[in-house]
Coordinates of C-alpha atoms and ligand atoms in Angstrom, one line a residue:
X573 CA 149.9 109.5 297.0
X574 CA 149.7 113.0 295.5
X575 CA 151.2 116.3 296.4
X576 CA 149.0 119.1 297.9
X577 CA 147.2 121.0 295.2
X578 CA 147.8 124.7 295.2
X579 CA 145.2 126.2 297.5
X580 CA 142.1 127.4 295.8
X581 CA 139.5 129.6 297.5
X582 CA 136.7 127.3 296.3
X583 CA 134.2 128.8 298.6
X584 CA 131.0 129.8 297.0
X585 CA 131.4 133.2 295.5
X586 CA 129.1 135.9 296.9
X587 CA 125.9 136.8 295.1
X588 CA 125.7 140.1 293.2
X589 CA 126.5 143.4 294.7
X590 CA 127.0 144.5 298.2
X591 CA 127.8 140.9 299.5
X592 CA 131.2 141.2 297.8
X593 CA 132.0 144.1 300.0
X594 CA 130.9 142.4 303.2
X595 CA 132.9 139.2 302.7
X596 CA 136.5 139.6 304.0
X597 CA 137.8 136.7 301.9
X598 CA 136.7 138.3 298.5
X599 CA 136.4 142.0 299.3
X600 CA 138.8 144.3 297.4
X601 CA 137.2 147.5 298.6
X602 CA 138.2 150.5 296.5
X603 CA 140.4 148.2 294.4
X604 CA 137.5 146.5 292.6
X605 CA 138.3 147.3 288.9
X606 CA 135.9 149.1 286.5
X607 CA 135.1 145.7 284.8
X608 CA 134.4 144.1 288.2
X609 CA 132.2 146.9 289.3
X610 CA 130.1 146.3 286.2
X611 CA 130.0 142.6 286.2
X612 CA 129.6 142.1 290.0
X613 CA 126.9 144.8 290.5
X614 CA 129.2 147.1 292.4
X615 CA 128.7 150.3 290.4
X616 CA 127.7 153.1 292.7
X617 CA 128.5 151.2 295.8
X618 CA 132.1 152.4 295.9
X619 CA 133.8 155.8 295.4
X620 CA 134.5 156.3 291.7
X621 CA 138.4 156.2 291.8
X622 CA 139.8 152.7 291.5
X623 CA 142.8 152.3 293.9
X624 CA 145.7 150.0 293.7
X625 CA 146.5 147.7 296.7
X626 CA 149.6 149.8 297.3
X627 CA 147.5 152.9 297.7
X628 CA 145.1 151.1 300.0
X629 CA 148.1 149.8 302.1
X630 CA 149.5 153.3 302.3
X631 CA 146.1 154.6 303.7
X632 CA 145.9 151.8 306.3
X633 CA 149.4 152.5 307.5
X634 CA 148.8 156.2 307.7
X635 CA 145.8 155.6 310.0
X636 CA 147.7 153.0 311.9
X637 CA 150.6 155.3 312.7
X638 CA 148.2 158.1 313.7
X639 CA 146.6 156.1 316.5
X640 CA 147.5 157.1 320.0
X641 CA 147.8 153.7 321.6
X642 CA 148.8 150.1 320.7
X643 CA 145.4 148.8 321.7
X644 CA 143.7 151.2 319.2
X645 CA 146.2 150.0 316.6
X646 CA 145.1 146.4 317.4
X647 CA 141.5 147.3 317.0
X648 CA 142.1 149.0 313.7
X649 CA 144.2 146.2 312.2
X650 CA 141.9 143.4 313.4
X651 CA 139.0 145.4 312.0
X652 CA 140.8 145.4 308.6
X653 CA 141.2 141.6 308.9
X654 CA 137.4 141.4 309.3
X655 CA 136.8 143.5 306.2
X656 CA 139.5 142.6 303.7
X657 CA 141.8 139.7 304.5
X658 CA 144.0 140.2 301.4
X659 CA 144.8 143.8 302.3
X660 CA 145.3 142.9 305.9
X661 CA 148.0 140.3 305.0
X662 CA 149.5 142.6 302.5
X663 CA 150.0 145.3 305.2
X664 CA 151.1 142.8 307.8
X665 CA 153.6 141.1 305.5
X666 CA 155.1 144.4 304.3
X667 CA 155.4 145.8 307.8
X668 CA 156.0 142.7 309.9
X669 CA 158.4 144.2 312.4
X670 CA 156.0 147.1 313.1
X671 CA 152.8 145.0 313.2
X672 CA 153.9 141.8 314.9
X673 CA 154.0 143.4 318.3
X674 CA 150.4 144.5 317.7
X675 CA 148.8 141.4 316.3
X676 CA 150.9 139.3 318.7
X677 CA 152.8 139.8 322.0
X678 CA 152.8 142.2 323.7
X679 CA 149.6 144.0 322.5
X680 CA 147.6 140.9 321.9
X681 CA 147.9 140.3 325.7
X682 CA 146.3 143.7 326.4
X683 CA 143.6 142.9 323.8
X684 CA 142.8 139.6 325.5
X685 CA 142.6 141.4 328.9
X686 CA 140.1 143.9 327.4
X687 CA 138.5 141.4 325.1
X688 CA 134.8 141.8 326.2
X689 CA 135.2 145.6 326.1
X690 CA 136.7 145.9 322.6
X691 CA 134.7 143.1 321.1
X692 CA 133.4 144.1 317.6
X693 CA 132.8 141.0 315.5
X694 CA 133.2 137.3 316.2
X695 CA 136.1 135.6 314.7
X696 CA 137.2 132.0 315.1
X697 CA 135.2 129.1 316.7
X698 CA 134.0 128.7 320.3
X699 CA 133.3 125.3 321.9
X700 CA 132.0 125.4 325.5
X701 CA 131.4 122.8 328.2
X702 CA 127.7 123.1 327.2
X703 CA 128.5 121.6 323.8
X704 CA 129.4 118.2 325.1
X705 CA 128.0 115.5 322.8
X706 CA 127.6 118.0 320.0
X707 CA 131.1 119.0 319.0
X708 CA 131.3 117.0 315.8
X709 CA 128.0 118.4 314.6
X710 CA 128.6 122.1 315.5
X711 CA 132.0 122.1 313.8
X712 CA 130.0 121.7 310.5
X713 CA 129.0 125.3 311.1
X714 CA 132.5 126.4 310.1
X715 CA 132.1 127.6 306.5
X716 CA 134.9 125.6 304.9
X717 CA 136.2 122.0 305.0
X718 CA 139.7 123.0 303.9
X719 CA 141.1 123.6 307.3
X720 CA 144.7 122.3 307.7
X721 CA 145.8 124.1 310.9
X722 CA 143.9 124.6 314.1
X723 CA 145.3 126.7 317.0
X724 CA 143.3 126.0 320.2
X725 CA 143.4 127.4 323.7
X726 CA 141.4 127.0 326.8
X727 CA 142.6 130.4 328.0
X728 CA 144.0 129.2 331.3
X729 CA 147.5 130.7 330.9
X730 CA 147.5 133.5 328.4
X731 CA 151.1 134.7 327.8
X732 CA 152.3 135.5 331.3
X733 CA 148.9 137.0 332.2
X734 CA 147.2 134.0 333.7
X735 CA 143.6 132.8 333.3
X736 CA 141.7 134.9 330.9
X737 CA 139.0 132.3 330.1
X738 CA 137.2 132.8 326.8
X739 CA 138.9 136.2 326.4
X740 CA 142.0 134.2 325.4
X741 CA 140.6 134.0 321.8
X742 CA 142.9 136.8 320.7
X743 CA 145.8 134.3 321.0
X744 CA 144.7 131.6 318.5
X745 CA 143.6 134.4 316.1
X746 CA 147.0 136.1 316.4
X747 CA 149.0 132.9 316.1
X748 CA 147.1 131.9 312.9
X749 CA 147.6 135.3 311.4
X750 CA 151.3 134.6 311.9
X751 CA 151.0 131.2 310.2
X752 CA 149.8 133.1 307.1
X753 CA 152.0 136.3 307.4
X754 CA 155.3 134.4 308.2
X755 CA 154.9 131.2 306.2
X756 CA 152.1 131.8 303.7
X757 CA 149.6 129.1 305.0
X758 CA 146.4 130.1 303.3
X759 CA 144.0 132.0 305.7
X760 CA 141.2 129.7 304.6
X761 CA 143.2 126.7 305.9
X762 CA 143.4 128.2 309.4
X763 CA 140.9 127.8 312.2
X764 CA 141.3 129.5 315.6
X765 CA 139.4 127.7 318.4
X766 CA 138.7 128.6 322.1
X767 CA 137.4 125.9 324.4
X768 CA 135.5 127.6 327.2
X769 CA 135.4 125.4 330.2
X770 CA 134.9 128.4 332.5
X771 CA 137.4 130.6 334.3
X772 CA 138.8 131.0 337.8
X773 CA 139.4 134.7 337.2
X774 CA 137.0 136.4 339.6
X775 CA 137.4 139.8 337.9
X776 CA 136.2 138.4 334.6
X777 CA 133.4 136.4 336.3
X778 CA 132.2 139.7 337.8
X779 CA 132.5 141.7 334.6
X780 CA 129.1 142.0 332.8
X781 CA 130.9 142.5 329.5
X782 CA 132.9 139.2 329.8
X783 CA 132.1 137.0 326.8
X784 CA 132.6 133.6 328.4
X785 CA 130.6 131.1 330.5
X786 CA 129.9 132.3 334.1
X787 CA 131.4 129.3 335.9
X788 CA 134.5 128.1 337.5
X789 CA 136.9 126.0 335.4
X790 CA 135.8 122.4 334.8
X791 CA 138.7 120.1 335.8
X792 CA 139.5 116.5 336.2
X793 CA 137.8 113.7 334.2
X794 CA 135.1 116.0 332.9
X795 CA 137.7 118.3 331.5
X796 CA 139.6 115.5 329.9
X797 CA 136.4 114.1 328.3
X798 CA 135.8 117.6 326.8
X799 CA 139.3 117.6 325.2
X800 CA 138.9 114.0 324.0
X801 CA 135.6 114.8 322.3
X802 CA 137.2 117.9 320.8
X803 CA 140.1 116.0 319.4
X804 CA 137.9 113.3 317.8
X805 CA 135.5 116.0 316.4
X806 CA 138.2 118.0 314.7
X807 CA 139.7 114.8 313.2
X808 CA 136.3 113.8 311.9
X809 CA 135.6 117.2 310.4
X810 CA 139.1 118.0 309.1
X811 CA 141.0 114.7 308.7
X812 CA 144.8 114.9 309.3
X813 CA 144.5 118.5 310.6
X814 CA 147.5 119.9 312.5
X815 CA 146.3 120.9 316.0
X816 CA 148.5 123.4 317.9
X817 CA 147.8 123.6 321.7
X818 CA 148.4 127.1 322.9
X819 CA 148.4 128.8 326.4
X820 CA 146.9 125.9 328.3
X821 CA 147.7 125.7 332.1
X822 CA 150.9 124.0 333.0
X823 CA 149.6 120.6 334.2
X824 CA 147.1 120.2 331.4
X825 CA 149.6 121.2 328.7
X826 CA 152.2 118.5 329.6
X827 CA 149.5 115.8 330.1
X828 CA 147.6 116.6 326.9
X829 CA 150.8 116.6 324.9
X830 CA 151.7 113.1 326.2
X831 CA 148.2 111.9 325.6
X832 CA 147.8 113.1 322.0
X833 CA 151.3 113.3 320.4
X834 CA 151.2 109.7 319.2
X835 CA 147.5 109.7 318.4
X836 CA 147.1 112.9 316.4
X837 CA 149.1 115.5 314.4
X838 CA 149.6 117.8 317.3
X839 CA 152.1 119.8 319.3
X840 CA 152.2 122.3 322.1
X841 CA 153.9 125.6 321.0
X842 CA 154.5 126.8 324.6
X843 CA 156.6 123.7 325.3
X844 CA 158.0 122.6 321.9
X845 CA 157.9 125.8 319.8
X846 CA 159.5 127.7 322.7
X847 CA 162.0 124.9 323.2
X848 CA 163.0 125.2 319.5
X849 CA 163.3 128.9 319.2
X850 CA 165.3 129.2 322.4
X851 CA 167.6 126.3 321.3
X852 CA 168.2 128.2 318.1
X853 CA 169.1 131.3 320.2
X854 CA 171.5 129.2 322.4
X855 CA 173.2 127.7 319.3
X856 CA 173.6 131.2 317.7
X857 CA 174.9 132.6 321.0
X858 CA 177.7 130.1 320.9
X859 CA 178.9 131.8 317.7
X860 CA 179.4 134.9 319.9
X861 CA 180.7 133.3 323.1
X862 CA 182.9 130.8 321.3
X863 CA 182.1 127.8 323.5
X864 CA 180.6 124.4 322.8
X865 CA 177.1 123.4 323.9
X866 CA 178.5 120.5 326.0
X867 CA 180.6 123.0 328.0
X868 CA 177.6 125.2 329.1
X869 CA 175.9 125.4 332.4
X870 CA 172.4 126.6 331.8
X871 CA 170.4 128.0 334.7
X872 CA 166.7 128.5 334.3
X873 CA 164.4 130.7 336.3
X874 CA 161.0 129.0 335.9
X875 CA 160.4 125.3 335.4
X876 CA 157.1 125.5 333.5
X877 CA 156.2 124.7 329.9
X878 CA 158.7 127.1 328.4
X879 CA 161.7 126.3 330.7
X880 CA 161.3 122.6 330.6
X881 CA 160.6 122.7 326.8
X882 CA 163.8 124.6 326.2
X883 CA 165.8 122.3 328.5
X884 CA 164.5 119.1 326.8
X885 CA 165.6 120.5 323.4
X886 CA 169.1 121.4 324.6
X887 CA 169.4 117.9 326.1
X888 CA 168.2 116.3 322.9
X889 CA 170.9 118.1 320.9
X890 CA 173.6 117.1 323.5
X891 CA 172.5 113.5 323.2
X892 CA 172.6 113.7 319.4
X893 CA 176.1 115.0 319.8
X894 CA 177.1 111.9 321.7
X895 CA 176.6 112.8 325.4
X896 CA 174.8 110.2 327.6
X897 CA 171.3 111.4 328.6
X898 CA 172.2 111.7 332.3
X899 CA 175.3 113.7 331.5
X900 CA 173.4 116.0 329.2
X901 CA 170.8 116.7 331.9
X902 CA 173.6 117.7 334.3
X903 CA 174.2 120.7 332.2
X904 CA 170.8 122.1 333.1
X905 CA 169.7 123.6 336.4
X906 CA 166.3 125.1 337.5
X907 CA 165.2 127.6 340.1
X908 CA 161.5 127.8 340.4
X909 CA 159.2 129.6 342.9
X910 CA 160.5 127.3 345.7
X911 CA 164.2 127.7 345.0
X912 CA 166.8 125.5 343.3
X913 CA 165.4 122.2 342.1
X914 CA 167.4 119.5 343.9
X915 CA 167.0 115.8 344.6
X916 CA 165.9 116.2 348.2
X917 CA 163.0 118.5 347.4
X918 CA 159.8 116.6 347.7
X919 CA 156.7 116.7 345.5
X920 CA 158.5 117.3 342.2
X921 CA 156.7 116.6 339.0
X922 CA 158.3 114.0 336.6
X923 CA 159.5 116.8 334.3
X924 CA 161.3 118.6 337.1
X925 CA 162.6 115.3 338.6
X926 CA 164.8 114.9 335.4
X927 CA 166.7 118.0 336.4
X928 CA 166.7 117.5 340.2
X929 CA 170.4 117.1 340.8
X930 CA 172.3 115.9 343.9
X931 CA 172.9 119.3 345.5
X932 CA 172.3 121.2 348.7
X933 CA 169.1 123.3 348.8
X934 CA 169.4 126.9 347.7
X935 CA 166.7 129.4 348.3
X936 CA 167.0 132.0 345.6
X937 CA 168.4 132.8 342.2
X938 CA 171.3 135.0 343.4
X939 CA 172.6 132.3 345.6
X940 CA 172.2 129.8 342.8
X941 CA 174.2 131.9 340.4
X942 CA 177.0 132.3 343.0
X943 CA 177.1 128.6 343.6
X944 CA 176.6 127.2 340.1
X945 CA 178.4 129.9 338.0
X946 CA 176.2 129.4 335.0
X947 CA 177.3 130.4 331.5
X948 CA 173.7 131.0 330.4
X949 CA 170.8 132.4 332.4
X950 CA 167.3 131.8 330.9
X951 CA 164.2 133.5 332.4
X952 CA 160.9 131.7 331.8
X953 CA 159.2 132.5 335.1
X954 CA 156.6 135.2 334.1
X955 CA 158.1 137.3 337.0
X956 CA 159.2 140.8 336.1
X957 CA 162.5 142.3 337.3
X958 CA 163.9 139.0 338.7
X959 CA 167.2 139.4 336.9
X960 CA 168.4 142.1 339.2
X961 CA 171.4 144.3 338.6
X962 CA 173.4 142.3 341.2
X963 CA 172.5 139.0 339.4
X964 CA 173.3 140.3 335.9
X965 CA 176.6 141.9 337.1
X966 CA 177.6 138.7 338.7
X967 CA 176.9 136.8 335.4
X968 CA 179.3 139.3 333.8
X969 CA 182.0 138.7 336.4
X970 CA 181.7 134.9 335.8
X971 CA 181.6 135.1 332.0
X972 CA 183.3 137.3 329.3
X973 CA 180.1 137.1 327.3
X974 CA 177.2 136.2 329.6
X975 CA 174.2 134.8 327.8
X976 CA 171.0 136.3 329.3
X977 CA 167.7 135.4 327.9
X978 CA 164.7 137.1 329.6
X979 CA 161.9 135.3 327.8
X980 CA 158.8 136.1 329.9
X981 CA 155.9 137.8 328.1
X982 CA 154.5 140.4 327.7
X983 CA 157.2 143.1 328.0
X984 CA 156.0 144.0 331.5
X985 CA 156.9 140.5 332.7
X986 CA 160.4 140.4 331.3
X987 CA 163.0 139.3 333.9
X988 CA 165.1 142.3 332.8
X989 CA 165.0 144.7 329.9
X990 CA 167.5 144.8 327.0
X991 CA 168.8 148.1 328.3
X992 CA 169.4 146.7 331.7
X993 CA 171.2 143.6 330.4
X994 CA 173.5 145.6 328.1
X995 CA 174.3 148.5 330.4
X996 CA 174.9 146.4 333.5
X997 CA 177.4 144.2 331.5
X998 CA 179.0 147.1 329.7
X999 CA 177.6 145.7 326.4
X1000 CA 179.0 142.2 326.9
X1001 CA 175.7 140.4 327.4
X1002 CA 174.3 138.2 324.6
X1003 CA 170.7 139.1 325.2
X1004 CA 167.3 137.8 323.9
X1005 CA 163.8 138.3 325.1
X1006 CA 160.3 137.0 324.6
X1007 CA 158.7 140.3 323.7
X1008 CA 160.5 142.9 321.5
X1009 CA 162.9 145.5 322.8
X1010 CA 164.4 148.4 320.8
X1011 CA 168.1 148.5 320.0
X1012 CA 170.4 149.9 322.7
X1013 CA 173.6 151.9 322.3
X1014 CA 176.4 151.2 324.7
X1015 CA 179.7 152.9 324.4
X1016 CA 178.7 154.1 321.0
X1017 CA 177.9 150.6 319.8
X1018 CA 174.4 149.7 318.6
X1019 CA 173.2 146.4 320.1
X1020 CA 170.1 144.7 318.7
X1021 CA 168.4 142.4 321.1
X1022 CA 167.1 139.1 319.7
X1023 CA 163.4 138.3 320.1
X1024 CA 163.0 134.6 320.9
X1025 CA 159.8 134.8 319.0
X1026 CA 158.1 131.4 318.4
X1027 CA 157.0 132.9 315.1
X1028 CA 160.4 132.0 313.8
X1029 CA 159.6 128.3 314.2
X1030 CA 155.9 127.3 314.2
X1031 CA 154.8 128.8 310.9
X1032 CA 157.7 127.0 309.0
X1033 CA 157.0 123.8 310.9
X1034 CA 153.3 124.1 310.0
X1035 CA 154.2 124.7 306.3
X1036 CA 156.4 121.6 306.3
X1037 CA 153.7 119.5 307.8
X1038 CA 150.8 120.7 305.7
X1039 CA 152.9 120.4 302.5
X1040 CA 153.8 116.8 303.2
X1041 CA 150.5 115.8 304.9
X1042 CA 152.5 114.6 307.9
X1043 CA 150.7 112.3 310.2
X1044 CA 152.6 113.2 313.4
X1045 CA 154.7 116.0 314.8
X1046 CA 158.0 114.7 316.2
X1047 CA 160.6 116.2 318.6
X1048 CA 163.2 115.9 315.8
X1049 CA 161.2 118.4 313.7
X1050 CA 161.8 121.0 316.4
X1051 CA 165.5 120.2 316.5
X1052 CA 165.9 120.5 312.7
X1053 CA 163.9 123.7 312.8
X1054 CA 166.2 125.2 315.5
X1055 CA 169.4 124.1 313.7
X1056 CA 168.0 125.6 310.4
X1057 CA 167.1 128.9 312.1
X1058 CA 170.5 129.2 313.8
X1059 CA 172.3 128.4 310.5
X1060 CA 170.5 131.3 308.8
X1061 CA 171.9 134.1 311.0
X1062 CA 174.4 136.2 309.1
X1063 CA 177.8 137.6 310.2
X1064 CA 176.5 141.2 310.0
X1065 CA 173.6 140.2 312.2
X1066 CA 175.8 138.5 314.8
X1067 CA 178.1 141.6 314.7
X1068 CA 175.1 143.6 316.1
X1069 CA 174.6 141.1 318.9
X1070 CA 171.6 139.5 317.3
X1071 CA 171.0 135.8 317.9
X1072 CA 168.1 135.6 315.4
X1073 CA 167.9 136.7 311.8
X1074 CA 166.0 140.0 311.2
X1075 CA 162.3 139.5 311.0
X1076 CA 162.4 141.0 307.6
X1077 CA 163.8 137.7 306.5
X1078 CA 161.0 135.6 308.0
X1079 CA 159.6 134.3 304.7
X1080 CA 163.1 132.9 303.8
X1081 CA 163.4 131.5 307.3
X1082 CA 159.9 129.8 307.2
X1083 CA 160.6 128.4 303.7
X1084 CA 164.0 126.9 304.8
X1085 CA 162.4 125.4 308.0
X1086 CA 159.6 124.0 306.0
X1087 CA 162.0 122.3 303.6
X1088 CA 164.1 120.9 306.5
X1089 CA 160.9 119.6 308.3
X1090 CA 159.6 118.1 305.1
X1091 CA 162.8 116.2 304.6
X1092 CA 162.5 114.9 308.1
X1093 CA 158.8 113.9 307.4
X1094 CA 159.9 111.9 304.3
X1095 CA 162.8 110.3 306.0
X1096 CA 160.6 109.1 308.9
X1097 CA 157.9 108.0 306.4
X1098 CA 155.3 110.2 308.1
X1099 CA 154.1 111.7 304.9
X1100 CA 150.6 111.1 303.4
X1101 CA 151.5 113.2 300.3
X1102 CA 154.3 112.1 297.9
X1103 CA 157.7 113.8 297.6
X1104 CA 157.8 116.2 294.7
X1105 CA 161.0 116.4 292.6
X1106 CA 161.6 120.0 293.4
X1107 CA 160.8 120.2 297.1
X1108 CA 161.9 123.8 297.5
X1109 CA 159.9 125.1 294.5
X1110 CA 156.9 123.0 295.5
X1111 CA 156.8 124.4 299.0
X1112 CA 157.3 127.9 297.7
X1113 CA 154.3 127.4 295.4
X1114 CA 152.1 126.6 298.4
X1115 CA 152.8 129.9 300.0
X1116 CA 149.9 132.4 300.0
X1117 CA 150.5 135.8 298.4
X1118 CA 148.3 138.7 299.3
X1119 CA 147.3 139.7 295.8
X1120 CA 143.8 140.4 294.5
X1121 CA 142.4 138.0 291.9
X1122 CA 140.6 139.3 288.8
X1123 CA 137.0 138.3 289.5
X1124 CA 136.0 138.9 285.9
X1125 CA 138.1 135.9 284.8
X1126 CA 136.3 132.6 285.1
Ligands
NAD1429 P1 154.3 128.2 333.4 O1 153.2 128.7 334.2 O2 154.2 126.8 332.8 O3 155.7 128.2 334.3 C1 156.1 129.3 335.1 C2 157.2 128.8 335.9 O4 157.8 129.9 336.7 C3 156.8 127.7 337.0 O5 157.8 126.7 337.1 C4 156.8 128.5 338.3 O6 157.1 127.7 339.4 C5 157.9 129.5 338.0 N1 157.8 130.7 338.9 C6 156.8 131.4 339.2 N2 157.1 132.4 340.0 C7 158.4 132.3 340.2 C8 159.4 133.0 341.0 N3 159.0 134.1 341.7 N4 160.7 132.6 341.0 C9 161.0 131.6 340.2 N5 160.2 130.8 339.5 C10 158.9 131.2 339.5 O7 154.5 129.2 332.3 P2 155.4 129.0 330.9 O8 154.5 128.6 329.8 O9 156.6 128.2 331.2 O10 155.7 130.5 330.6 C11 156.6 131.3 331.4 C12 156.9 132.6 330.7 O11 157.6 132.4 329.5 C13 155.6 133.4 330.4 O12 155.8 134.7 330.7 C14 155.5 133.2 328.9 O13 155.0 134.3 328.2 C15 157.0 133.1 328.5 N6 157.2 132.4 327.2 C16 158.1 132.9 326.3 C17 158.2 132.4 325.1 C18 159.2 133.0 324.1 O14 160.0 133.8 324.5 N7 159.3 132.5 322.9 C19 157.5 131.3 324.7 C20 156.6 130.7 325.7 C21 156.5 131.3 326.9

């Protein structure tokens, strides 16, 4: 066994001249040096003044800030990614708090809704129902064999926006940009994929500018055989690759996770990544509320991928702490679109059954809060404004520090806003959301809402997995990642009401999570690469830095 070699861009260099400017991997634009301009045949093809990357970054941000809408900012910044990847990552890494809401939720949701209308240049890889029997072969068309991480969607449940079919491609692209920006996974190791099996979205099907197949979604056995062929084809092309499932519809997401988790190096971010980041938020919130996890009553609105994923992680920790499984599950309650999930309700899926307690039926969230008196209220329903003033005030009557997480994305779908949670509780709520909210001042005190952003978790987990060549992704990795994230929050951050470290510290966070995950991989003997003496230094050495190489050096 060996450790992973430091990533080298050993793609064939462009031929002379203008090709250097048209290849986003190698392009330095106005930063090509005098010597490079001579040796690469670029003299005359660029304005005479050689700029530094700092000057280029300043220009990009000046334009970015002058745009009149977030969608225009998205188009500008993705355009830069298509022209000059190094500069793109430099700008994103230096301005992560400002750019993350553009390259990811909420703006990426808008970009997906408008995908066919703002389409400029193809990025990522498309596999459609028509490619059955050919997937292994067509994946050869991808220009590098160095892929280590794939994010794949079938576009059925994009954020909280529903079925966007092939327009969902913005999601794998955005997520992989975050793998690089947050954890330094090399961009050449990342491959965004959309599987187009059709869409049930009539508006898209009727839109002449829609970029996907004009057909209803393939389902059942045919769908499963497409996914099976896909999983075999990626493993053949990129052995050991990490495959992250993203924004699949609820029933497919759980089923595919069960089917592949023990056969491939794979996880579902909507279930497991969300579970992990929310668990970290819950553990941090306990620093503020003062209670123990075993003493909580957690009420969820929404029993889908996110809600169930979070619940499973909380239960796993309670079991680790010594509680029997059945007792641990009793701490968790769900209200879904049909009311409180209780034993007597028929037709419950297996995942919901675990949390169907012996209790009288209850039709709505307000009645459930009155009856159960939860300490924590977690929204993962995709339904805006469902945490009403009455419900939030009631939470504040029951608890000195009510924990209120409104996780639905994008911002327009949040169960309540940060301002509502803080003002309705007179600043006592411990609040986190899925999409970012600005700080709120209540009684002269500035409160900073936490963003339960999966980007705190999946890039670090990915880095740990890639650095060790892990063969599988285990539940325990998500628990150690959550514990690590919660342990990194500082006193001054807690004092502002944050439950997550500032995004400015994301590289440190991802590095620490990668170390914790790597240790877990070695302990469980899931590694295919050997353990280096200096694990921390080795992982840091793997992290991509957005710096221009000197192309005159051989
Ligand atoms: P999903 O479709 O799997 O589940 C949605 C759940 O909400 C279902 O159980 C459904 O029955 C329930 N629901 C629908 N309408 C309801 C209503 N009126 N009242 C009560 N329950 C209702 O979706 P998901 O993957 O679980 O995602 C749900 C939301 O969570 C989305 O908005 C998504 O963007 C968000 N999310 C946030 C994060 C994060 O904050 N890190 C991560 C993943 C998902």
